Amino acid sequence: MKAIAPMLATIGKELPRGDGWVFEPKYDGIRVLAYVNGRDVALVTRNGLDKARQFPEIVDALRALEQRAKRPLVLDGEIVAMHGGVPARFQELQGRMHVTDASAIAHLRDASPSSLFAFDLLLDGKKTLVTEPWRVRRKHLAALLQPPGRTSALRLSDVGENGEAMLRTARRNDWEGVIAKRADASYEPGRRSRDWLKLKIEHRQEFVVGGWTEPRNTREHIGAILLGYYDSNGDLIYAGHTGTGFTRKSLLEMYHRLAKLERKSSPFTTTPKTNERPHWTRPSVVVEIKFNEWTGDGKLRQPVFIGVRDDKSPREVTHEPESIAKPAKRARSTTRPTRAGTKRRSRQPNYAALLDALTDIERAGGDGEIELPEGALDVSHLDKIFFPETKQTKGDLMRYYVRVAPYILPAIADRPLVMKRFPNGVASKGFFQQRAPAEAPDTVRVEAVADVGLRTQDRLIGGDLATLLYVVQLGAISIDPWHSRVQSVTRADYSIIDLDPGPRAPFSRVVEVAHAVKDVLDELHLHAVPKTSGASGVHIVLPLGRGVPNDGARTLAELIATMVAERNPKIATVERSVGLRPRGAVYVDYLQNIRAKTVAGVYSVRARPGATVSTPLRWNEINEQLDPGEFTMDTVPPRIEKIGDLWARGMKAPNSLAGVLTRG
DNA sequence: GGGGCGA
DNA sequence: TCGCCCCAACGCGTA
DNA sequence: TACGCG
Ligand SMILES: [Mn+2]
Ligand SMILES: [Mn+2]
């Protein structure tokens, strides 16, 4: 098949007036022409690269189309990352653009699926459609893709006649913009035509990277990349620099990419002055940049790195004219001045005084400093609502952990902590953090913990009050400790049977399975502490002696879990495939007993409405009346006062594994 | 929540 | 000074 | 060796 160059759009400055225009979303992905015949599928980018290998699901869909149509086809469209069944932003495609490893491609196909949104048809069998008006081509395309697939990797692009409405939808859904097309226009391969208008609602375009600057402080590899575009004389004009928008990974990738291209002299016609020491490169990497506006002197305001584009050649990168975007409005600041907190002195942890100090700080504006046995700790935003349903604040959470400190601290002593942080409360999205922040005060315990490979990673280690309250200050709601201690991360000191109710399993089913576990434990002469998970499950935890490797803990849990599942196949399963589990069964998960895996620790609050707590139980409390929702931040401290620390009591004596082993 | 970064 | 952005990633069982 | 799972 002969290669065709795609038709290109001109930047539109306003919505075109008059009839005869149609409007499509500006899909935010990779523009490709799809060549399909009985033998082959090619997905050719504007740069002439074939991306078929990277997007097998699209190739399969096109093959299936060819099987039905039984004729060669050439489609024009955009490869778009899909997120929850709807088109996502270009960033989501990043991970797939450059992958060449076959197994990685196969994995990504499901992990981050993509679709080809077809918006034009250039060849239909022997019939060339490029000279036909858009209207006719669209009709052929729609007929070809009948019925329109909604879940497939090949979809018909949206189109509408109402430009205003399409633009509103675009703004609401955070699209990049809208493409206006003349309904009676033919397809002009390779031309940037005025019959297609690109209406951009945000400032975004490609730039050529001409170098990078040294990082400052704790930043790694690269401070900022230096950006430019070509003017009509072929001069590379410096347009600004940006260091935001990178993940740790994309920053490292950019560094590797640029380091290979380093050269002595600046590629810019006029060498820019940079804040940090510059490194110059051959101008061959093209990046997509989002920015607020062009400044008066032709620089970018607030540029943000979006991704690398290898589907555009550097020479194509020019200063694109303004479209219909307006500079984003500055959001009003919501922070308020900080106030000095109450300072108190104590060598011993004086819990009552600490509770008072936290209350004072919360009432006095939320920010302050507390005095702990390990030293001072800054806290802030204690008045922020973390649990909207119950109106409990970050201060409430911190006071809870102070109250249970005598019980939770020994339980997490020497254990690496994984944080799931919710700086804005349970209603907003949280994020995991493994690494100890570089800026952690030296009152908190940070240690270099051996990784799986030959490296180490700085992690927070539990056991003291400063570290506990520091992670809460960072927005961690639950406390998630490793099953092993820093002294010996390869050896677990407890083994966990994790009862996870399936979607249709009531809590009473969990109770039944917990009983079944208890029966097996009794038979094997093992003892364990049951606790609510704080969510909808139960954890049953067996203390181990020293010297049990992680896989020993797993094997023990596996043995018990398997026996439980075999004896109670209707209500308990160890089947890992969700689809194969019996309806309403409880998943008896023994696979949490693995290095660096965590379950919510004992006495940990969970990031769920109601601030429920993972609470140790007496076996006789596990009955039909048990309601895990009763154990909350408010009810657990008085419960401990009343019945004591069931965890410490139950975990004191390690199990003897002799009986288990002799059993075969 | 807090640091790096841009402006 | 403010606004924006990032902040993880793997071993296992099954086929 | 790949895929789904937590
Ligand atoms: Mn669980
Ligand atoms: Mn689980």
XYZ file of C-alpha atoms (C1' of nucleotides) and ligand atoms in Angstrom:
694
model
C 0.000 0.000 0.000
C 1.177 3.481 -0.854
C 1.784 5.725 2.143
C -0.512 8.694 2.379
C 0.207 11.801 4.419
C -2.596 12.807 6.728
C -4.586 15.974 6.185
C -3.811 18.586 8.831
C -5.860 21.291 10.498
C -5.199 24.998 10.687
C -5.361 26.684 14.084
C -8.765 28.305 14.414
C -9.123 31.562 16.308
C -12.847 31.294 16.762
C -15.789 29.029 16.175
C -16.524 29.166 12.435
C -19.797 30.900 11.611
C -22.440 29.628 9.263
C -23.732 26.230 8.236
C -21.756 23.492 6.662
C -19.380 22.820 9.570
C -19.266 19.739 11.731
C -17.396 19.373 15.017
C -15.390 16.542 16.501
C -13.572 16.265 19.810
C -9.861 16.862 19.469
C -8.753 13.458 20.659
C -5.638 13.636 22.754
C -3.470 10.807 21.526
C -1.425 9.712 18.530
C -2.621 10.522 15.028
C -2.274 7.543 12.744
C -3.340 6.341 9.346
C -4.410 2.736 9.611
C -3.608 0.609 6.565
C -5.514 -2.647 6.553
C -5.439 -5.480 4.065
C -5.782 -9.226 4.185
C -2.168 -9.668 5.218
C -1.176 -6.690 7.236
C -2.124 -3.850 9.500
C 0.024 -0.740 9.823
C -0.567 2.189 12.150
C 1.578 4.930 10.711
C 2.238 8.103 12.680
C 2.890 11.513 11.213
C 6.553 10.777 11.628
C 6.255 7.680 9.446
C 6.682 5.218 12.316
C 4.559 2.096 12.422
C 3.052 1.665 15.894
C 1.164 -1.560 15.109
C 3.438 -3.563 17.390
C 2.701 -1.327 20.348
C -1.076 -1.544 20.031
C -2.042 -5.164 19.349
C -5.628 -4.682 20.531
C -6.179 -2.095 17.806
C -4.512 -4.309 15.227
C -6.824 -7.172 16.227
C -9.881 -4.958 15.933
C -8.792 -3.775 12.486
C -8.124 -7.331 11.373
C -11.604 -8.327 12.487
C -12.998 -5.401 10.526
C -11.125 -6.524 7.427
C -12.472 -10.051 7.859
C -16.000 -8.715 7.806
C -15.477 -6.195 5.033
C -13.205 -8.458 2.940
C -11.446 -5.533 1.299
C -8.468 -3.282 1.951
C -9.093 -0.121 3.924
C -7.295 3.028 4.915
C -8.657 4.838 7.948
C -7.604 8.065 9.569
C -7.893 8.367 13.311
C -6.329 8.897 16.690
C -5.002 6.250 19.093
C -6.297 7.213 22.505
C -5.676 5.757 25.954
C -8.911 4.576 27.545
C -9.690 5.037 31.186
C -12.873 3.505 32.549
C -14.278 3.242 29.054
C -13.738 6.893 28.137
C -10.882 8.592 26.331
C -8.089 9.753 28.626
C -5.322 12.266 28.197
C -2.182 11.817 26.169
C -0.098 11.227 29.305
C -1.849 7.885 29.758
C -0.479 6.773 26.412
C 3.087 7.604 27.370
C 3.699 4.222 28.883
C 2.839 2.506 25.600
C 4.433 4.635 22.923
C 7.972 3.343 23.085
C 7.618 -0.149 24.480
C 9.249 -2.835 22.362
C 9.370 -5.750 24.779
C 6.739 -8.299 23.742
C 5.654 -9.333 27.219
C 5.421 -5.725 28.342
C 3.236 -4.937 25.334
C 0.999 -7.868 26.099
C 0.705 -6.719 29.682
C -0.035 -3.103 28.792
C -2.706 -4.143 26.364
C -4.904 -4.937 29.364
C -3.348 -2.748 32.020
C -3.781 0.453 30.014
C -5.988 -0.292 27.040
C -6.276 1.977 24.047
C -8.711 2.548 21.210
C -8.445 3.865 17.708
C -11.048 6.571 17.211
C -11.604 6.550 13.459
C -12.747 9.832 11.966
C -12.108 9.390 8.282
C -12.013 6.754 5.586
C -9.632 7.294 2.687
C -9.792 3.995 0.898
C -12.642 1.515 0.846
C -11.698 -1.539 -1.208
C -10.777 -0.300 -4.632
C -12.596 2.965 -4.133
C -10.553 6.012 -3.252
C -12.648 8.376 -1.179
C -10.293 11.315 -0.774
C -11.984 13.362 -3.478
C -15.407 12.785 -1.935
C -16.821 15.347 0.481
C -16.468 14.657 4.224
C -20.179 13.915 4.417
C -19.872 11.021 1.998
C -16.697 9.657 3.548
C -18.295 9.779 6.974
C -21.283 7.801 5.714
C -19.005 5.084 4.340
C -17.054 5.039 7.600
C -20.152 4.808 9.769
C -21.539 1.987 7.628
C -18.231 0.162 7.811
C -18.080 0.353 11.609
C -21.703 -0.751 11.993
C -22.719 -1.646 14.631
C -20.748 1.030 16.450
C -18.657 -0.744 19.098
C -18.623 0.933 22.484
C -16.112 -1.270 24.181
C -13.934 -2.245 21.284
C -10.473 -1.025 20.420
C -11.921 0.489 17.269
C -14.534 3.207 17.552
C -16.244 5.771 15.425
C -15.351 9.309 16.445
C -18.022 11.547 17.907
C -19.329 14.263 15.699
C -21.875 17.042 16.164
C -23.348 19.937 14.232
C -23.495 22.352 17.154
C -20.089 23.923 17.681
C -21.019 25.785 20.861
C -22.322 22.618 22.448
C -19.238 20.637 21.448
C -16.991 23.325 22.881
C -18.924 23.315 26.158
C -18.598 19.554 26.365
C -14.904 19.908 25.647
C -14.407 22.371 28.487
C -16.466 20.309 30.889
C -14.574 17.119 30.100
C -11.171 18.719 30.044
C -10.571 17.863 26.397
C -7.741 19.473 24.531
C -10.122 21.139 22.093
C -12.461 20.680 19.144
C -11.830 20.108 15.439
C -14.183 21.880 13.054
C -14.504 20.356 9.593
C -16.258 21.583 6.489
C -18.830 18.952 5.618
C -18.389 19.432 1.869
C -14.592 19.414 1.867
C -12.529 16.707 0.242
C -9.571 15.050 1.995
C -6.337 16.761 1.061
C -3.480 14.412 1.988
C -0.503 16.179 3.506
C -2.121 19.609 3.401
C -2.708 21.883 6.319
C -6.124 22.945 5.196
C -8.458 25.746 6.180
C -11.337 23.282 5.798
C -10.221 21.735 9.093
C -9.821 24.045 12.071
C -8.188 23.134 15.351
C -9.925 24.988 18.183
C -7.766 24.569 21.255
C -9.213 25.380 24.650
C -5.902 25.185 26.399
C -2.384 26.179 25.510
C -0.543 23.085 24.513
C 1.975 22.388 21.820
C 5.186 20.576 21.036
C 8.627 22.009 21.681
C 12.124 20.847 20.844
C 14.423 20.131 23.772
C 17.741 21.940 23.363
C 19.286 20.996 26.684
C 18.787 20.674 30.388
C 19.983 22.317 33.583
C 21.582 20.871 36.681
C 19.214 19.905 39.488
C 19.149 21.781 42.749
C 19.019 20.356 46.251
C 17.573 16.866 46.474
C 16.240 16.804 42.941
C 17.810 14.109 40.742
C 19.211 14.091 37.194
C 17.621 17.174 35.696
C 16.486 20.537 37.021
C 14.648 21.734 33.948
C 14.566 21.037 30.227
C 15.250 23.913 27.818
C 12.581 24.392 25.185
C 12.587 25.877 21.724
C 10.776 26.071 18.387
C 11.814 26.789 14.817
C 10.958 30.101 13.200
C 10.490 30.651 9.480
C 14.248 31.191 9.005
C 15.000 27.790 10.454
C 16.423 29.320 13.625
C 15.800 27.489 16.880
C 14.250 30.029 19.229
C 14.432 29.558 22.988
C 10.943 29.596 24.535
C 11.543 28.825 28.210
C 12.276 25.927 30.493
C 10.306 23.636 32.741
C 11.014 21.129 35.453
C 7.468 20.383 36.530
C 5.219 17.639 35.269
C 7.810 14.878 35.560
C 7.388 11.736 37.575
C 10.535 10.272 39.056
C 10.457 7.775 36.233
C 9.841 10.200 33.391
C 12.573 12.448 34.745
C 15.060 9.586 34.681
C 13.952 8.575 31.195
C 14.366 12.140 29.992
C 17.836 12.228 31.487
C 18.868 9.036 29.712
C 17.403 10.337 26.478
C 19.161 13.700 26.684
C 22.501 12.472 28.021
C 23.048 10.594 24.750
C 22.478 13.792 22.809
C 24.717 16.081 24.805
C 27.057 18.385 22.896
C 29.276 21.350 23.674
C 27.410 24.168 21.986
C 23.925 25.537 22.412
C 21.517 24.573 19.626
C 19.582 27.782 20.125
C 20.301 30.634 17.743
C 20.527 32.921 20.748
C 21.982 31.109 23.745
C 19.674 31.600 26.733
C 20.946 32.428 30.185
C 19.872 29.762 32.668
C 19.569 29.785 36.427
C 21.554 26.617 36.822
C 24.443 25.224 34.808
C 23.176 24.181 31.367
C 23.925 21.074 29.321
C 23.251 21.424 25.603
C 21.885 18.727 23.338
C 21.237 18.036 19.718
C 17.736 19.340 19.053
C 16.039 16.036 18.344
C 13.704 15.301 21.250
C 10.179 16.649 20.866
C 8.073 17.137 23.972
C 4.518 18.217 24.521
C 4.115 21.145 26.875
C 1.037 22.642 28.472
C 1.333 26.266 29.485
C -0.722 29.182 30.677
C 0.103 31.741 27.989
C 2.836 33.346 25.923
C 4.446 36.255 27.755
C 4.993 39.618 26.100
C 8.588 38.723 25.280
C 7.720 35.415 23.679
C 8.355 33.039 26.553
C 6.117 30.372 28.066
C 4.253 31.151 31.265
C 3.924 28.182 33.654
C 5.016 25.457 31.246
C 4.389 21.889 32.366
C 5.907 18.767 30.798
C 3.243 16.444 29.384
C 5.233 13.829 27.515
C 7.698 12.884 24.795
C 6.352 12.814 21.245
C 8.203 10.630 18.838
C 5.432 10.965 16.313
C 6.491 14.507 15.421
C 9.770 15.531 13.875
C 11.651 18.445 15.452
C 11.603 20.478 12.257
C 7.824 20.569 12.357
C 7.859 22.379 15.680
C 6.931 26.012 15.307
C 5.335 28.734 17.374
C 1.691 27.813 16.919
C -0.691 30.719 16.613
C -3.070 31.503 19.437
C -6.315 29.570 19.332
C -9.379 30.252 21.432
C -7.795 29.405 24.781
C -7.578 32.042 27.480
C -5.043 32.050 30.277
C -6.331 30.034 33.200
C -7.576 32.131 36.075
C -5.577 32.095 39.241
C -7.368 30.233 41.962
C -8.021 32.126 45.151
C -5.699 31.166 47.930
C -7.310 29.246 50.763
C -4.394 29.022 53.124
C -4.436 31.164 56.153
C -1.677 32.565 58.308
C -0.137 30.163 60.757
C -0.133 30.847 64.422
C 2.380 29.778 66.974
C 1.269 26.762 68.964
C 1.491 26.032 72.639
C 4.820 24.688 73.759
C 5.107 22.222 76.540
C 8.054 20.433 78.031
C 8.163 16.829 79.075
C 10.767 14.124 79.094
C 8.383 11.253 79.595
C 5.476 10.993 77.233
C 2.876 12.893 79.206
C -0.149 11.761 77.259
C -2.674 13.991 79.006
C -0.562 17.084 78.395
C 0.003 16.089 74.782
C -3.735 15.661 74.220
C -4.286 19.132 75.654
C -1.566 20.619 73.476
C -3.113 19.128 70.358
C -6.529 20.453 71.322
C -5.092 23.913 71.954
C -3.356 23.945 68.587
C -6.494 22.811 66.808
C -8.527 25.567 68.441
C -5.837 28.173 67.807
C -5.880 27.780 64.057
C -4.580 24.286 63.500
C -0.828 24.809 63.186
C 1.812 24.482 65.869
C 4.578 22.506 67.460
C 4.339 19.657 69.951
C 6.965 18.433 72.344
C 7.613 14.688 72.312
C 10.074 12.429 74.069
C 12.046 12.308 70.804
C 11.979 16.086 70.349
C 9.759 18.722 68.805
C 7.405 17.999 65.918
C 5.605 20.513 63.733
C 1.969 19.769 63.103
C -0.501 21.606 60.901
C -4.104 21.683 59.703
C -5.350 19.881 62.802
C -8.746 21.504 62.245
C -9.109 20.008 58.789
C -12.078 17.650 58.466
C -10.690 14.220 57.593
C -13.956 12.264 57.970
C -16.803 14.355 56.573
C -19.618 11.985 57.621
C -18.674 12.159 61.275
C -16.978 15.560 61.092
C -13.837 14.183 62.680
C -10.697 16.197 62.115
C -7.037 15.510 61.645
C -6.669 16.643 65.245
C -9.147 13.950 66.337
C -7.112 11.386 64.427
C -3.875 12.523 65.990
C -5.373 12.452 69.470
C -6.657 8.932 68.823
C -3.148 7.757 68.025
C -1.792 9.475 71.122
C -4.395 7.615 73.207
C -3.560 4.226 71.750
C 0.180 4.914 71.525
C 1.048 2.634 74.469
C -0.585 -0.239 72.598
C 0.098 0.495 68.937
C 3.753 1.511 69.313
C 4.957 -1.905 70.522
C 2.928 -3.518 67.736
C 4.756 -1.544 65.039
C 8.142 -1.285 66.721
C 11.044 -1.752 64.285
C 8.678 -2.359 61.396
C 8.968 -0.461 58.097
C 5.782 1.518 57.494
C 4.015 1.972 54.180
C 1.983 5.151 54.040
C -1.272 5.691 52.276
C -1.695 9.419 52.543
C -4.909 11.425 52.453
C -3.799 15.009 53.099
C -7.308 16.189 52.279
C -9.272 13.560 54.132
C -10.975 10.320 53.146
C -13.244 11.983 50.611
C -10.385 12.832 48.277
C -7.973 10.562 46.526
C -5.048 9.289 48.527
C -1.678 8.070 47.358
C 0.809 5.485 48.490
C 4.222 6.470 49.644
C 6.950 3.977 50.362
C 9.991 6.184 50.608
C 10.714 8.205 53.727
C 10.547 11.883 52.820
C 14.042 13.357 52.541
C 12.901 16.239 54.718
C 11.690 14.081 57.595
C 12.848 15.703 60.836
C 15.545 13.792 62.685
C 13.162 13.087 65.522
C 11.530 10.482 63.280
C 13.130 7.135 62.612
C 14.329 6.527 59.076
C 16.446 3.597 58.038
C 17.896 2.298 54.814
C 16.106 -0.983 54.280
C 17.457 -3.531 51.833
C 15.438 -3.730 48.653
C 14.726 -6.907 46.728
C 17.710 -6.105 44.559
C 21.072 -4.868 45.732
C 19.848 -1.427 46.670
C 18.385 0.071 49.791
C 15.485 2.381 50.278
C 14.954 4.900 53.050
C 11.846 3.901 54.942
C 10.050 5.086 58.028
C 10.371 2.685 60.945
C 7.633 2.426 63.562
C 7.949 2.283 67.308
C 8.230 5.821 68.617
C 5.681 8.564 69.099
C 7.379 11.137 66.860
C 7.342 8.813 63.854
C 3.747 7.777 64.513
C 2.504 11.358 64.740
C 4.693 12.418 61.830
C 3.004 10.004 59.444
C -0.366 11.243 60.691
C 0.821 14.801 60.124
C 1.610 13.745 56.542
C -1.974 12.610 56.128
C -1.577 8.888 56.721
C -4.788 7.611 58.285
C -4.006 3.933 58.551
C -0.785 2.523 59.909
C 0.452 -0.255 57.673
C 3.473 -2.107 59.033
C 5.563 -4.812 57.403
C 5.320 -8.288 58.864
C 9.042 -8.265 59.512
C 11.368 -5.966 61.432
C 14.296 -3.889 60.161
C 16.784 -6.066 61.982
C 15.770 -8.899 59.710
C 13.416 -7.990 56.887
C 13.601 -11.506 55.514
C 11.978 -12.975 58.596
C 8.343 -12.431 59.457
C 7.296 -12.551 63.078
C 3.679 -13.204 62.419
C 1.606 -14.922 59.794
C -1.734 -13.512 58.682
C -4.848 -15.240 57.445
C -6.718 -12.450 55.707
C -10.452 -13.039 55.312
C -11.747 -10.955 52.421
C -15.495 -11.230 51.874
C -16.468 -11.362 48.200
C -18.809 -8.734 46.836
C -21.938 -10.635 47.854
C -20.716 -12.085 51.136
C -22.343 -10.667 54.254
C -20.211 -10.153 57.353
C -21.930 -13.149 58.942
C -20.179 -15.253 56.296
C -16.846 -13.898 57.462
C -17.821 -14.910 60.991
C -18.521 -18.472 59.826
C -15.195 -18.713 58.062
C -13.364 -17.281 61.077
C -14.858 -20.106 63.109
C -13.660 -22.590 60.531
C -10.170 -21.130 60.805
C -10.346 -21.410 64.581
C -11.243 -25.111 64.304
C -8.194 -25.765 62.147
C -5.974 -23.781 64.507
C -7.180 -25.828 67.468
C -6.522 -29.039 65.614
C -2.980 -27.970 64.818
C -2.451 -26.680 68.347
C -1.886 -23.179 67.085
C -3.071 -19.928 68.592
C -3.831 -16.610 66.957
C -5.389 -13.222 67.569
C -8.421 -12.348 65.489
C -9.040 -8.710 64.679
C -11.405 -6.773 62.506
C -9.645 -5.411 59.472
C -11.356 -2.111 60.120
C -13.142 -2.514 56.808
C -15.321 -5.512 55.988
C -12.998 -8.391 56.745
C -11.152 -10.109 59.529
C -7.447 -10.770 60.057
C -6.310 -13.780 62.025
C -2.740 -13.346 63.134
C -0.393 -16.101 64.353
C 2.663 -14.987 66.298
C 5.881 -16.644 65.138
C 9.159 -17.125 66.902
C 12.424 -15.715 65.662
C 13.969 -17.169 62.601
C 10.904 -17.898 60.510
C 11.579 -16.722 56.976
C 8.890 -14.847 55.051
C 8.032 -17.881 52.973
C 7.652 -19.906 56.155
C 4.974 -17.495 57.287
C 3.328 -17.862 53.920
C 3.486 -21.628 53.937
C 1.882 -21.768 57.367
C -0.947 -19.477 56.280
C -1.330 -21.448 53.080
C -1.676 -24.711 54.946
C -4.373 -23.332 57.196
C -6.188 -21.496 54.412
C -6.224 -24.540 52.185
C -7.622 -26.775 54.936
C -10.352 -24.235 55.662
C -11.287 -23.935 52.010
C -11.311 -27.688 51.442
C -13.613 -28.304 54.373
C -15.955 -25.392 53.628
C -15.995 -25.102 49.847
C -19.292 -23.185 49.751
C -18.232 -20.320 51.976
C -14.443 -20.241 51.816
C -12.053 -20.249 48.873
C -8.381 -19.863 48.119
C -9.116 -19.399 44.418
C -7.196 -16.397 43.209
C -9.203 -15.719 40.116
C -12.180 -13.593 41.127
C -14.292 -15.116 38.401
C -13.791 -18.638 39.673
C -14.666 -17.949 43.303
C -18.037 -19.238 44.492
C -20.686 -16.561 44.845
C -20.770 -15.010 48.266
C -17.677 -16.857 49.417
C -14.941 -15.435 51.595
C -11.488 -15.306 50.051
C -9.042 -16.828 52.523
C -5.998 -14.820 51.515
C -2.706 -16.272 52.664
C -0.691 -14.271 50.172
C -0.278 -11.155 52.247
C 2.590 -12.960 53.965
C 5.163 -11.651 51.594
C 8.027 -9.233 52.028
C 6.953 -5.588 51.873
C 3.273 -6.486 51.751
C 1.098 -5.006 54.458
C -2.345 -5.237 55.940
C -3.744 -2.522 58.152
C -2.028 -2.884 61.490
C -3.726 -3.553 64.779
C -5.362 -0.423 66.285
C -5.010 1.278 62.913
C -7.792 3.611 61.824
C -8.967 2.988 58.276
C -9.507 5.639 55.663
C -13.219 4.994 55.461
C -16.288 6.863 56.518
C -16.798 6.495 60.254
C -13.102 6.148 61.100
C -13.342 2.432 61.831
C -10.450 0.737 63.582
C -8.772 -2.623 63.158
C -9.616 -4.045 66.577
C -8.362 -7.234 68.237
C -11.167 -9.479 69.455
C -11.746 -12.352 71.820
C -12.734 -15.445 69.908
C -16.120 -15.463 71.627
C -16.840 -12.002 70.264
C -16.830 -13.471 66.778
C -20.505 -14.282 66.542
C -23.669 -13.258 64.735
C -23.890 -10.061 66.766
C -20.455 -8.822 65.789
C -20.592 -5.529 63.913
C -17.152 -4.324 62.810
C -18.564 -0.830 62.332
C -18.842 -0.474 66.100
C -15.110 -0.211 66.537
C -14.120 3.343 65.763
C -11.696 6.042 66.739
C -14.137 6.990 69.511
C -14.986 3.555 70.878
C -11.668 1.739 70.769
C -9.720 3.707 73.425
C -12.374 3.113 76.112
C -12.593 -0.498 75.002
C -8.882 -0.962 75.585
C -9.239 0.684 78.999
C -11.925 -1.777 79.844
C -10.707 -5.089 78.481
C -7.013 -4.429 78.014
C -4.635 -4.974 75.149
C -5.786 -8.234 73.567
C -3.107 -7.950 70.928
C -0.143 -7.786 73.288
C -1.558 -10.620 75.335
C -2.328 -12.855 72.375
C 0.880 -12.196 70.480
C 3.280 -12.707 73.354
C 3.836 -16.440 73.058
C 5.081 -17.590 69.666
C 3.492 -20.621 68.109
C 5.416 -23.817 68.081
C 5.516 -25.056 64.531
C 6.686 -28.509 65.519
C 3.172 -29.904 65.616
C 2.391 -28.531 62.195
C 5.523 -29.904 60.608
C 5.176 -33.411 62.026
C 1.670 -33.487 60.703
C 3.282 -33.682 57.290
C 1.476 17.818 53.251
C 5.394 19.370 51.678
C 9.216 20.105 48.515
C 10.861 21.372 43.858
C 9.974 24.312 40.384
C 8.418 28.537 37.601
C 7.462 33.268 37.620
C 5.147 34.460 47.200
C 1.785 31.405 44.985
C 0.255 27.577 41.874
C 1.147 23.150 39.995
C 2.949 18.729 40.273
C 4.498 14.450 42.350
C 4.214 10.974 45.869
C 4.443 2.487 44.587
C 5.196 -1.275 41.667
C 5.787 -7.013 42.815
C 5.542 -11.902 43.965
C 2.742 -15.181 43.521
C -0.544 -19.209 41.595
C -2.499 -20.872 37.763
C -2.722 -22.082 32.932
C 5.849 -17.350 29.759
C 1.575 -14.542 30.523
C -2.124 -12.903 33.328
C -4.910 -11.616 37.298
C -4.779 -10.638 41.886
C -4.121 -8.039 46.389
Mn -8.213 -8.008 53.754
Mn -6.376 -9.720 51.040
